[in-house]
mmCIF file of C-alpha atoms in Angstrom:
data_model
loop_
_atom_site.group_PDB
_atom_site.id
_atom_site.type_symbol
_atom_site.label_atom_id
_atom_site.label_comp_id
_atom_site.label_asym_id
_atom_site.label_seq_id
_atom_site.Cartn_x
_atom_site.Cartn_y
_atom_site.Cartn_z
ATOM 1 C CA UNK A 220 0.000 0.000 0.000
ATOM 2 C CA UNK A 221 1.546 3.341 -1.058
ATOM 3 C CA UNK A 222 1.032 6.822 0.771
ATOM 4 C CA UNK A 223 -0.262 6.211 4.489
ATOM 5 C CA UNK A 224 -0.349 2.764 5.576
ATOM 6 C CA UNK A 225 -2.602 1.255 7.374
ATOM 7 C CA UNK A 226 -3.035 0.428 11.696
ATOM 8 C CA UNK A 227 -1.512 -2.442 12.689
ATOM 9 C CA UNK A 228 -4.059 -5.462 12.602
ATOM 10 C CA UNK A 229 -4.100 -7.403 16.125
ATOM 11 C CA UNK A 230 -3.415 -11.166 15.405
ATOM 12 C CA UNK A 231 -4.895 -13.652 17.700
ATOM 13 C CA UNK A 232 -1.770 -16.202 19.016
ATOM 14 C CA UNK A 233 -1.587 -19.274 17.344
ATOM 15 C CA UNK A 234 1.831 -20.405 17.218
ATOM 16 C CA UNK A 235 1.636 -24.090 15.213
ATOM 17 C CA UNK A 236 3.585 -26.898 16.834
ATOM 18 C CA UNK A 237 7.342 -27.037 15.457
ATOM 19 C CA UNK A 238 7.955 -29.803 13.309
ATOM 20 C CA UNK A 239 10.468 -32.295 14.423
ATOM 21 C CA UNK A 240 13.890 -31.507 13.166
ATOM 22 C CA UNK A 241 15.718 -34.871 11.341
ATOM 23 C CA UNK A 242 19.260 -35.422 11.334
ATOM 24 C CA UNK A 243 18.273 -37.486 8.677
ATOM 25 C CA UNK A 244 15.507 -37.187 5.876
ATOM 26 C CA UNK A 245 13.617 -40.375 6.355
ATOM 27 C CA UNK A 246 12.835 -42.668 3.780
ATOM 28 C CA UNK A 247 8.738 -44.171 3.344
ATOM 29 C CA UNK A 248 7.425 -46.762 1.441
ATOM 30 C CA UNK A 249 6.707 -45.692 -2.287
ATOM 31 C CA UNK A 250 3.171 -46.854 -1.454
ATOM 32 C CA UNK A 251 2.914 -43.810 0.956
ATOM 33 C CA UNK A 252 5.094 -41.018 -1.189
ATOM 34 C CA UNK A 253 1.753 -40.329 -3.739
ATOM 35 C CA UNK A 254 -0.097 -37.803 -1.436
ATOM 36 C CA UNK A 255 3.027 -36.169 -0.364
ATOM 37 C CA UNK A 256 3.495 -35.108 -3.776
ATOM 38 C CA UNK A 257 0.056 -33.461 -4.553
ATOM 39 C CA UNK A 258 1.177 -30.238 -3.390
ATOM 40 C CA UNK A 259 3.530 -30.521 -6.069
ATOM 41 C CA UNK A 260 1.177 -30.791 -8.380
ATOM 42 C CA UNK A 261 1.248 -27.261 -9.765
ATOM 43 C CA UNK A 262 4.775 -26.512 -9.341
ATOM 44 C CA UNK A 263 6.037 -25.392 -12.841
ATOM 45 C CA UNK A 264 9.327 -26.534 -13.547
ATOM 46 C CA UNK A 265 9.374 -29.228 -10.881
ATOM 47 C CA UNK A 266 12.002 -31.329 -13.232
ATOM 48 C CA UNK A 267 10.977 -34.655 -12.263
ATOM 49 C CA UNK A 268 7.213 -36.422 -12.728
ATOM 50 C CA UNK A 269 5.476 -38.002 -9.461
ATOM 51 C CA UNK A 270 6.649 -41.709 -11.288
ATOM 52 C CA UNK A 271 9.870 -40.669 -11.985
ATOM 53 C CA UNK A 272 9.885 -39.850 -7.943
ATOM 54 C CA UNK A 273 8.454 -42.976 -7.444
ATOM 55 C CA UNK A 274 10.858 -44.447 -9.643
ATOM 56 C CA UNK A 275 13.881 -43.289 -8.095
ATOM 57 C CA UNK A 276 12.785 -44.164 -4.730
ATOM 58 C CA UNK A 277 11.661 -47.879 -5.127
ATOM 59 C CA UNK A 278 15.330 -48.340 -6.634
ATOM 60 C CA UNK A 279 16.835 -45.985 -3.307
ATOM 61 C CA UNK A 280 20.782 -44.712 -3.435
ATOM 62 C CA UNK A 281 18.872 -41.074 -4.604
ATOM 63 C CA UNK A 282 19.559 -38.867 -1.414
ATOM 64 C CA UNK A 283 18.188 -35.635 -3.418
ATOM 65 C CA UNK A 284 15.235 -37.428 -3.978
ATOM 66 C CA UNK A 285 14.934 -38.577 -0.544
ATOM 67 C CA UNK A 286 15.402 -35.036 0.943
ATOM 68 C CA UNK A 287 12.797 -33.879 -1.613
ATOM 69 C CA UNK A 288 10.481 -36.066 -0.836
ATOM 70 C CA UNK A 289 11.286 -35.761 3.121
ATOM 71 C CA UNK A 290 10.798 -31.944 2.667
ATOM 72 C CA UNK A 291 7.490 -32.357 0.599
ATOM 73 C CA UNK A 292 6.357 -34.478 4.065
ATOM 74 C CA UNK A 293 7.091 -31.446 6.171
ATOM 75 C CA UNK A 294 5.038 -29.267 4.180
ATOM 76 C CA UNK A 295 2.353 -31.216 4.242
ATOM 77 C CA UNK A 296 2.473 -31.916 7.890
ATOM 78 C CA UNK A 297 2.055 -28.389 8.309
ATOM 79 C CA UNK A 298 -0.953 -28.535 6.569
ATOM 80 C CA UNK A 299 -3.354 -28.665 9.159
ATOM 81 C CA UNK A 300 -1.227 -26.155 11.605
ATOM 82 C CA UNK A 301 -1.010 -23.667 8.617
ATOM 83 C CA UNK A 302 -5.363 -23.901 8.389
ATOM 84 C CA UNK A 303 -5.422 -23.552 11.750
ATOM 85 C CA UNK A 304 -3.421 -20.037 11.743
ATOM 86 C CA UNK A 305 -5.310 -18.548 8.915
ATOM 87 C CA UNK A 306 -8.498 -19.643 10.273
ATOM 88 C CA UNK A 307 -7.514 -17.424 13.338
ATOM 89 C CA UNK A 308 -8.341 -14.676 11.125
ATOM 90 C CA UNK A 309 -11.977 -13.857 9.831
ATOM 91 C CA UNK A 310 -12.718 -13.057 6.307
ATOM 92 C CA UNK A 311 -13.978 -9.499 5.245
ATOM 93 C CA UNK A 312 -18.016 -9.380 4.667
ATOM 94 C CA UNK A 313 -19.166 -10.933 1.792
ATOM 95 C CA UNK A 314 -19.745 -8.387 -0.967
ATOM 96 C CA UNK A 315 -23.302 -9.311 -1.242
ATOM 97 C CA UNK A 316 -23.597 -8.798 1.974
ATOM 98 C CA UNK A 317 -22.396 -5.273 2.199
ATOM 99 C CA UNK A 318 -24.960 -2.283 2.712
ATOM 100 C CA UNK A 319 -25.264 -0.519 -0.692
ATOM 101 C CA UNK A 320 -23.378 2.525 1.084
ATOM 102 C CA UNK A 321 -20.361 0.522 1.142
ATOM 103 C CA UNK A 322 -17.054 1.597 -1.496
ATOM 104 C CA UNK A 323 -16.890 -1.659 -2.635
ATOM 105 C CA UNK A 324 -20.099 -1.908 -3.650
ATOM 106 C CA UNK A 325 -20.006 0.979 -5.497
ATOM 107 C CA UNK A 326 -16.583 -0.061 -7.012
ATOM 108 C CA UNK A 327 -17.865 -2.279 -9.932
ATOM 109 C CA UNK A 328 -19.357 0.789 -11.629
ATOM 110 C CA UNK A 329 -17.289 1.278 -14.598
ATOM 111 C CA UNK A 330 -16.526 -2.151 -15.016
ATOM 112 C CA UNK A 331 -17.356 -4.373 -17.371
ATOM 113 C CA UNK A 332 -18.647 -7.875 -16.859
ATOM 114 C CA UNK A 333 -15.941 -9.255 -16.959
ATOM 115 C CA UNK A 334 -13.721 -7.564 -14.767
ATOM 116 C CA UNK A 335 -16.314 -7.001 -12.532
ATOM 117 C CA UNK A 336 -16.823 -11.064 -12.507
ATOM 118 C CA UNK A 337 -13.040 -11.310 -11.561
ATOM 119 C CA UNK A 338 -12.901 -9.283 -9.303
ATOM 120 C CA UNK A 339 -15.640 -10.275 -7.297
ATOM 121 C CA UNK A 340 -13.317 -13.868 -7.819
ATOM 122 C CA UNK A 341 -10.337 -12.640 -6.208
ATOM 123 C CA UNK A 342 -12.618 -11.136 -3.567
ATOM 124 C CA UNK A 343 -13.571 -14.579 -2.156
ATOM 125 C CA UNK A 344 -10.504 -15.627 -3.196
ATOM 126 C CA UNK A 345 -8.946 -13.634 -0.968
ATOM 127 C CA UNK A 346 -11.068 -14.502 2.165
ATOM 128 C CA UNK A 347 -10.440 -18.549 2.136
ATOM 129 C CA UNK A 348 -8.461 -19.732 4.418
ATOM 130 C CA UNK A 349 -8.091 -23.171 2.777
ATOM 131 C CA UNK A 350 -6.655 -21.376 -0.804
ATOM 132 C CA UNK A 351 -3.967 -19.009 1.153
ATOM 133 C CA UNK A 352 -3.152 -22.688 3.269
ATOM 134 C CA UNK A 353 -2.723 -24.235 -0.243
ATOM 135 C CA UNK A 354 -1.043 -21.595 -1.813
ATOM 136 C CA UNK A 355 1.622 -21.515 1.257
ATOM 137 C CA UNK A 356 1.802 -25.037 0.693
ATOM 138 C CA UNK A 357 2.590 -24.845 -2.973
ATOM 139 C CA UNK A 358 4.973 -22.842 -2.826
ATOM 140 C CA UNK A 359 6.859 -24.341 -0.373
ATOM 141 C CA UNK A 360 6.643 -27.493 -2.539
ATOM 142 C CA UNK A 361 8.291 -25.764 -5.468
ATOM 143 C CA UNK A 362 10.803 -24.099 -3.111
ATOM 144 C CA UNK A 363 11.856 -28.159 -2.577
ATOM 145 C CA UNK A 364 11.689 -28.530 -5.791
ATOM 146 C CA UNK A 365 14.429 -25.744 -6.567
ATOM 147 C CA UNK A 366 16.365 -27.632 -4.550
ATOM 148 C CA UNK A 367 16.023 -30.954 -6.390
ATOM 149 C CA UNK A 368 17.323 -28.960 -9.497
ATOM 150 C CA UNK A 369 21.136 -29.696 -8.024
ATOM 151 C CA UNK A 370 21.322 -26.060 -6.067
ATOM 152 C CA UNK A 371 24.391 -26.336 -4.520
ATOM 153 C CA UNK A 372 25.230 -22.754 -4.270
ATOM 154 C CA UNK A 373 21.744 -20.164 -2.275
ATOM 155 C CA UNK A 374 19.212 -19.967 -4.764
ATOM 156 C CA UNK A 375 19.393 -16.639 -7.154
ATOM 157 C CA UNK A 376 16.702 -14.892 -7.559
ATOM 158 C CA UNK A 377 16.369 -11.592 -9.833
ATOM 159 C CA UNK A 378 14.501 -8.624 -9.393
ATOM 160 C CA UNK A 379 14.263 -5.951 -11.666
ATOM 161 C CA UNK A 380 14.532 -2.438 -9.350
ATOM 162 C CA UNK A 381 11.381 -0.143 -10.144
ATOM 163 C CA UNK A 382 12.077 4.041 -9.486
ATOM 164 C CA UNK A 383 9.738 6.580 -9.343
ATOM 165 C CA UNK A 384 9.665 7.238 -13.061
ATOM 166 C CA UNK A 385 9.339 3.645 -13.425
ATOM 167 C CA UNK A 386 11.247 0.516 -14.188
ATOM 168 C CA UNK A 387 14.756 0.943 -13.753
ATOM 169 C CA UNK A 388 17.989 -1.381 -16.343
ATOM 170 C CA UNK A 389 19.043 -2.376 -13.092
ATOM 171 C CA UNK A 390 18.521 -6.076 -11.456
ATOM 172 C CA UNK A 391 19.634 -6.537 -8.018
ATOM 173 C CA UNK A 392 20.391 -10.359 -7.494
ATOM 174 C CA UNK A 393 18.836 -11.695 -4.069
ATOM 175 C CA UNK A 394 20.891 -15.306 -2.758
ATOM 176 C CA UNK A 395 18.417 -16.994 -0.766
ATOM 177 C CA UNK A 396 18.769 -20.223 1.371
ATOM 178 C CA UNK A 397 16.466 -23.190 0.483
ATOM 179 C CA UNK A 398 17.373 -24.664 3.695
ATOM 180 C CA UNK A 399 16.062 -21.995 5.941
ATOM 181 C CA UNK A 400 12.169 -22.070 5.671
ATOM 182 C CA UNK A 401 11.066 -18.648 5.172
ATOM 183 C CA UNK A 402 13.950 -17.936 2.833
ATOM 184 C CA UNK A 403 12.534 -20.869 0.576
ATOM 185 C CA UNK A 404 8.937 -20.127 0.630
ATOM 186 C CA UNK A 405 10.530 -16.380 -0.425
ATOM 187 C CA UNK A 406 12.428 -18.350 -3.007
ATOM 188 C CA UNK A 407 9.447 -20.524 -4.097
ATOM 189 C CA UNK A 408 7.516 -17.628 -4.275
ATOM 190 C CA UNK A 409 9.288 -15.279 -5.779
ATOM 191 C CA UNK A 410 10.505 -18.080 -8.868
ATOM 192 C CA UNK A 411 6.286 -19.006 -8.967
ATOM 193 C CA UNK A 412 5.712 -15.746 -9.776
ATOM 194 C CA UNK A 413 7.667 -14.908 -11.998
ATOM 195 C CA UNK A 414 7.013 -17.856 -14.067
ATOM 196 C CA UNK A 415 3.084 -17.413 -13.966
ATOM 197 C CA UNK A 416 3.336 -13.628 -15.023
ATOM 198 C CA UNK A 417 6.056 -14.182 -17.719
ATOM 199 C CA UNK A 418 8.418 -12.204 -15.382
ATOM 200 C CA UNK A 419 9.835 -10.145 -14.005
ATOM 201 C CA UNK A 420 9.218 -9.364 -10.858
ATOM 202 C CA UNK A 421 9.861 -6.142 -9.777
ATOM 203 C CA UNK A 422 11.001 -4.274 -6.256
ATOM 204 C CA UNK A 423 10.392 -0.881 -4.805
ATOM 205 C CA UNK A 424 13.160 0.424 -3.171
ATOM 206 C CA UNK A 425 12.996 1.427 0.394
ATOM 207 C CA UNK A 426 13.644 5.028 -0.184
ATOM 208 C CA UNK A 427 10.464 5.298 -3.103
ATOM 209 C CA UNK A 428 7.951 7.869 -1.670
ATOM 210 C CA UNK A 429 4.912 7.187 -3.665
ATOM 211 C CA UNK A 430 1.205 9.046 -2.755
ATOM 212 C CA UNK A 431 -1.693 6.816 -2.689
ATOM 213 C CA UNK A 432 -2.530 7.908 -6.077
ATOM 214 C CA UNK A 433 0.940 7.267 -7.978
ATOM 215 C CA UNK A 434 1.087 4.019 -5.809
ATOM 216 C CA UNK A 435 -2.396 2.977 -7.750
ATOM 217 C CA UNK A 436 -1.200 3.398 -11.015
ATOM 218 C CA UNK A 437 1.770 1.480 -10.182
ATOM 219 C CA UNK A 438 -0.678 -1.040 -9.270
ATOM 220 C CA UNK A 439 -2.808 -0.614 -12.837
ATOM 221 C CA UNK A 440 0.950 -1.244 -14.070
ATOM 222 C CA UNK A 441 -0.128 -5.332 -13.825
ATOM 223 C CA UNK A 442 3.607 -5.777 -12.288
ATOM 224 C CA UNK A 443 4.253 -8.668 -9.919
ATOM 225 C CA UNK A 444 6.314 -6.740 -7.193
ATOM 226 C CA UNK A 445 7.819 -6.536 -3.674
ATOM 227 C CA UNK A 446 7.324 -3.570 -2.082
ATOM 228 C CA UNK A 447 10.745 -3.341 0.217
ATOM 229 C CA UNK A 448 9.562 0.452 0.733
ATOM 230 C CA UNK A 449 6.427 -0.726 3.108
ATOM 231 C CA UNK A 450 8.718 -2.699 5.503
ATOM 232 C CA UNK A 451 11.604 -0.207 5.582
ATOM 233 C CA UNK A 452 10.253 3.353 5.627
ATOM 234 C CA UNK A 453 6.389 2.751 6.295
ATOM 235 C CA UNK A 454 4.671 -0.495 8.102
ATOM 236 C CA UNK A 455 7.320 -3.477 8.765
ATOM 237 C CA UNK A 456 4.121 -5.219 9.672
ATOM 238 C CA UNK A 457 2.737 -4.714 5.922
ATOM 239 C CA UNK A 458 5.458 -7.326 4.749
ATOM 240 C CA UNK A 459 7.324 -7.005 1.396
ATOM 241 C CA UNK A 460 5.561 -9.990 -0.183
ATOM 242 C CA UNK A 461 1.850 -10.234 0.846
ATOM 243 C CA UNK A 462 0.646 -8.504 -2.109
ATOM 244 C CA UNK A 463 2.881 -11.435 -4.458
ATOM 245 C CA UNK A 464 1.571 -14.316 -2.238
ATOM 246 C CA UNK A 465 -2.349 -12.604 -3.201
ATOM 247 C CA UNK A 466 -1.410 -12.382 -6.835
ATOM 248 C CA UNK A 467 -0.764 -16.096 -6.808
ATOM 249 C CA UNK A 468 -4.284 -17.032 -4.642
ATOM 250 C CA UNK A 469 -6.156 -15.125 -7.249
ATOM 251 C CA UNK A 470 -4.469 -15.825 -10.324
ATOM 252 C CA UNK A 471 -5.171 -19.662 -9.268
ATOM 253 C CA UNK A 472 -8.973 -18.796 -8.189
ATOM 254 C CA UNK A 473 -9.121 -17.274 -11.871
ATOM 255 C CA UNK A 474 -8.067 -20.164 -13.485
ATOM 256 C CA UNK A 475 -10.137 -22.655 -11.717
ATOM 257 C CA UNK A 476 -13.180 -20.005 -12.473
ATOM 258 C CA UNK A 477 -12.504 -19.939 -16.252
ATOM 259 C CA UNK A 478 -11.465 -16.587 -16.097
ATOM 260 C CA UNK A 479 -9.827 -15.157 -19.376
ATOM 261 C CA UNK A 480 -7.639 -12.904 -17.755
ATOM 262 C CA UNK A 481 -4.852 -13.400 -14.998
ATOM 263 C CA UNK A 482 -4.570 -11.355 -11.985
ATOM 264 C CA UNK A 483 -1.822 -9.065 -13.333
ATOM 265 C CA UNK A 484 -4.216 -8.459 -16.069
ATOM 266 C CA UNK A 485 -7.267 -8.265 -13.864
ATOM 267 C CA UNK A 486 -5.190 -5.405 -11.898
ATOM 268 C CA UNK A 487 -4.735 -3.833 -15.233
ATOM 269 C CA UNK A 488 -7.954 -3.643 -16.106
ATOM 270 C CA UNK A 489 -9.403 -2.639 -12.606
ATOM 271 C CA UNK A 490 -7.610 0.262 -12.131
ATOM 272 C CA UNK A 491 -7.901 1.600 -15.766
ATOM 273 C CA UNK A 492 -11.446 1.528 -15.911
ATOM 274 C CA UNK A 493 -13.587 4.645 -14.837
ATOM 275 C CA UNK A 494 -15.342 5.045 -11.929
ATOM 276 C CA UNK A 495 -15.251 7.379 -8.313
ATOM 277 C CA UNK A 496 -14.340 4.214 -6.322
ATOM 278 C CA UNK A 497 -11.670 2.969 -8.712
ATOM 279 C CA UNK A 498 -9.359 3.419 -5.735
ATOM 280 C CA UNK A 499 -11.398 0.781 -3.767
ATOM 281 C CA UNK A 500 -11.050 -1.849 -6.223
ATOM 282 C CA UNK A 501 -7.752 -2.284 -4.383
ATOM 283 C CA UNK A 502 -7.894 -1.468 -1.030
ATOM 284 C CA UNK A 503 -10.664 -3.013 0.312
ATOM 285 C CA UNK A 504 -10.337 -6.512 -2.269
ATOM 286 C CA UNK A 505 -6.127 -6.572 -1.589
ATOM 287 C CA UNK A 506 -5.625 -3.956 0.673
ATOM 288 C CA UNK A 507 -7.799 -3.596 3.534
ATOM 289 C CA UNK A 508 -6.659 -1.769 6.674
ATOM 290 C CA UNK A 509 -7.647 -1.490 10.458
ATOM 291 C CA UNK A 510 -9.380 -4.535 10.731
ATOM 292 C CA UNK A 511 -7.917 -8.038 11.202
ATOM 293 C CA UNK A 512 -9.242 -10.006 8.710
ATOM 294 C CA UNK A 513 -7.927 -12.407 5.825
ATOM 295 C CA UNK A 514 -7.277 -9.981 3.218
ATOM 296 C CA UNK A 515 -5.461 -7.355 5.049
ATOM 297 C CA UNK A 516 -1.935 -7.477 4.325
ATOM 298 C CA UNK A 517 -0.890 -6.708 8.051
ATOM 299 C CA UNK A 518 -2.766 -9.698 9.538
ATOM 300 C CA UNK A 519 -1.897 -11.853 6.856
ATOM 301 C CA UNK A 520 2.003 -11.005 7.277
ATOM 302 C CA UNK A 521 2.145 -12.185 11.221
ATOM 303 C CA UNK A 522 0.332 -15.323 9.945
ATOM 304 C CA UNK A 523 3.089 -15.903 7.802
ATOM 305 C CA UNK A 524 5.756 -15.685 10.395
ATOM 306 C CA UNK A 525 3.615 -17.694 12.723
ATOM 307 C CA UNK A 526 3.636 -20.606 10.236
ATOM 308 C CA UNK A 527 6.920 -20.065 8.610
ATOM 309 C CA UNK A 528 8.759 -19.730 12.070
ATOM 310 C CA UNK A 529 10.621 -16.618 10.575
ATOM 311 C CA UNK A 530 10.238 -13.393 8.421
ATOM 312 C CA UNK A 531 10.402 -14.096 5.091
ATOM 313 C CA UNK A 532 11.078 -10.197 4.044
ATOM 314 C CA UNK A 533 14.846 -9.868 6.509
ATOM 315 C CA UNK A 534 16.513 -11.124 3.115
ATOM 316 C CA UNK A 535 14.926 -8.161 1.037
ATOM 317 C CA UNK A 536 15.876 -5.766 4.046
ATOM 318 C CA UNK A 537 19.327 -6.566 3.868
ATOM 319 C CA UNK A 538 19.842 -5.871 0.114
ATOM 320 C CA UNK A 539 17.673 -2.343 0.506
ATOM 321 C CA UNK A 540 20.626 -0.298 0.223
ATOM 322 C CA UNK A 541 21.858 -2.035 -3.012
ATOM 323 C CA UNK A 542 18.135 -1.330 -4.208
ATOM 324 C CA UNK A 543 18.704 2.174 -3.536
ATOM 325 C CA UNK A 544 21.782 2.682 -5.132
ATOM 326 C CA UNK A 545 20.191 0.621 -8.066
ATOM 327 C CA UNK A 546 16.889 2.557 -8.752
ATOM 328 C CA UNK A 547 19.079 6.054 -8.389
ATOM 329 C CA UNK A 548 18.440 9.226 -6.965
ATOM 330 C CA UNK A 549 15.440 11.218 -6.974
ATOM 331 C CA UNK A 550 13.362 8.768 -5.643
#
């Protein structure tokens, strides 16, 4: 969220049960290794199949595979755990179930069908505990499977530095850890994105000042972004990430709905189109503020450390001033 950012949301506790550690990854039966790789499932670029998995386990000698497959039965372990944080929070009112007063009901005029239909998707979207817990899940699941890839070196991920006049030639390289949780869901995440929007993702520097209206249009940009500037110089509690973890929720809800368009397109489209409320087409579907519920970015962050038993944003902190000295001055 750009200009003033919003209260911080109160949290209710609920600190999930640390899994075991493992000196060593264990091995199952390949009877029992099928459900641990449905989370998988949608992982683009995962470079084995679930038989070739199989495969290599029945045959054994494969420790890669084995830690893959033992890291794939930590994530879903902290399936249930993971529900059980987000369920802490409630979702926002139904739409339909907002007086006609309301900005977001008045936030569909202008749009067309369409978009309207979509964004009424990523509303609910948004609001379901069970699709952020898969989502988590997922990419946590590709995060292993980065690491099945043969990473023997932290995991590289680019981002392309965005300014105040805009996107910047610069890339700032982030090295992140797939052995350290939250650095691999940030890994994970940041690699899932990128493939599902064609790439790349961008950052804001920590030193960008943009007013709520300039930070709008950035979002009518379509851009899958961090936003390093709402952790360093605004609301630490916003986290960096939240708004890439939503794109990801959504763009999945939109598929499964037979959308057309893809949430990058969706925000595109949302903030282009006409209308005195355009402003709440974001901030009260992906940005609400001053209540704790689902689709507020600063409850949804302390979930996130809850269940990831870290920050996932101290990487992104630590390169800020190489962000800064990227995107230039007169920021």
């Amino acid at each position: 969220m750009g200009g003033e950012r919003e209260r911080e949301a109160e949290v209710p506790a609920a600190a999930p049960e640390r899994p075991a550690e493992r000196s060593e990854p264990e091995t199952a039966p390949a009877a029992d290794l099928a459900p641990l790789l449905r989370p998988a499932a949608g992982a683009e670029g995962l470079p084995l199949s679930t038989e070739q998995v199989l495969a290599l386990q029945r045959d054994g000698g494969n420790r890669a595979v084995t830690a893959y497959l033992s890291a794939l039965a930590d994530v879903e372990a902290s399936r249930a755990p993971t529900l059980a944080a987000f369920a802490t929070l409630p979702p926002s009112t139904p739409i339909e179930r907002l007086s006609s007063a309301h900005s977001l009901r008045h936030a569909f005029d202008g749009l067309d069908e369409e978009t309207a239909a979509a964004l009424r998707v990523a509303h609910a979207a948004l609001n379901d505990p069970v699709r952020l817990t898969d989502e988590v899940l997922r990419i946590r699941a590709h995060a292993a499977g980065l690491a099945l890839r043969g990473v023997a070196e932290p995991f590289r991920a680019a981002l392309e530095v965005h300014g105040k006049e805009g996107p910047s030639t610069g890339v700032v390289t982030v090295e992140l850890d797939l052995a350290d949780v939250p650095q691999a869901y940030l890994a994970g995440l940041l690699d899932l994105a990128a493939r599902r929007s064609g790439g790349p993702v961008v950052v804001l520097p920590g030193d960008l000042s943009l007013d709520s209206f300039e930070f709008l249009d950035f979002v009518g940009e379509g851009l899958p972004f961090v936003d390093v500037s709402a952790i360093v110089t605004t609301e630490s509690s916003h986290g960096a990430t939240t708004h890439l973890l939503q794109d990801l929720v959504v763009d999945g809800a939109l598929r499964e709905a037979g959308c057309a368009m893809n949430v990058w397109q969706l925000r595109q489209r949302m903030v282009a189109a006409p209308g005195a409320y355009d402003w709440a087409r974001w901030d009260e579907v992906f940005d609400v503020n001053g209540v704790a519920v689902l689709n507020n970015p600063n409850a949804l962050q302390k979930v996130l450390r809850i269940v990831l038993h870290g920050d996932p944003d101290g990487v992104l902190a630590t390169v800020d001033p190489t962000l800064r000295e990227t995107a230039g001055p007169g920021q």
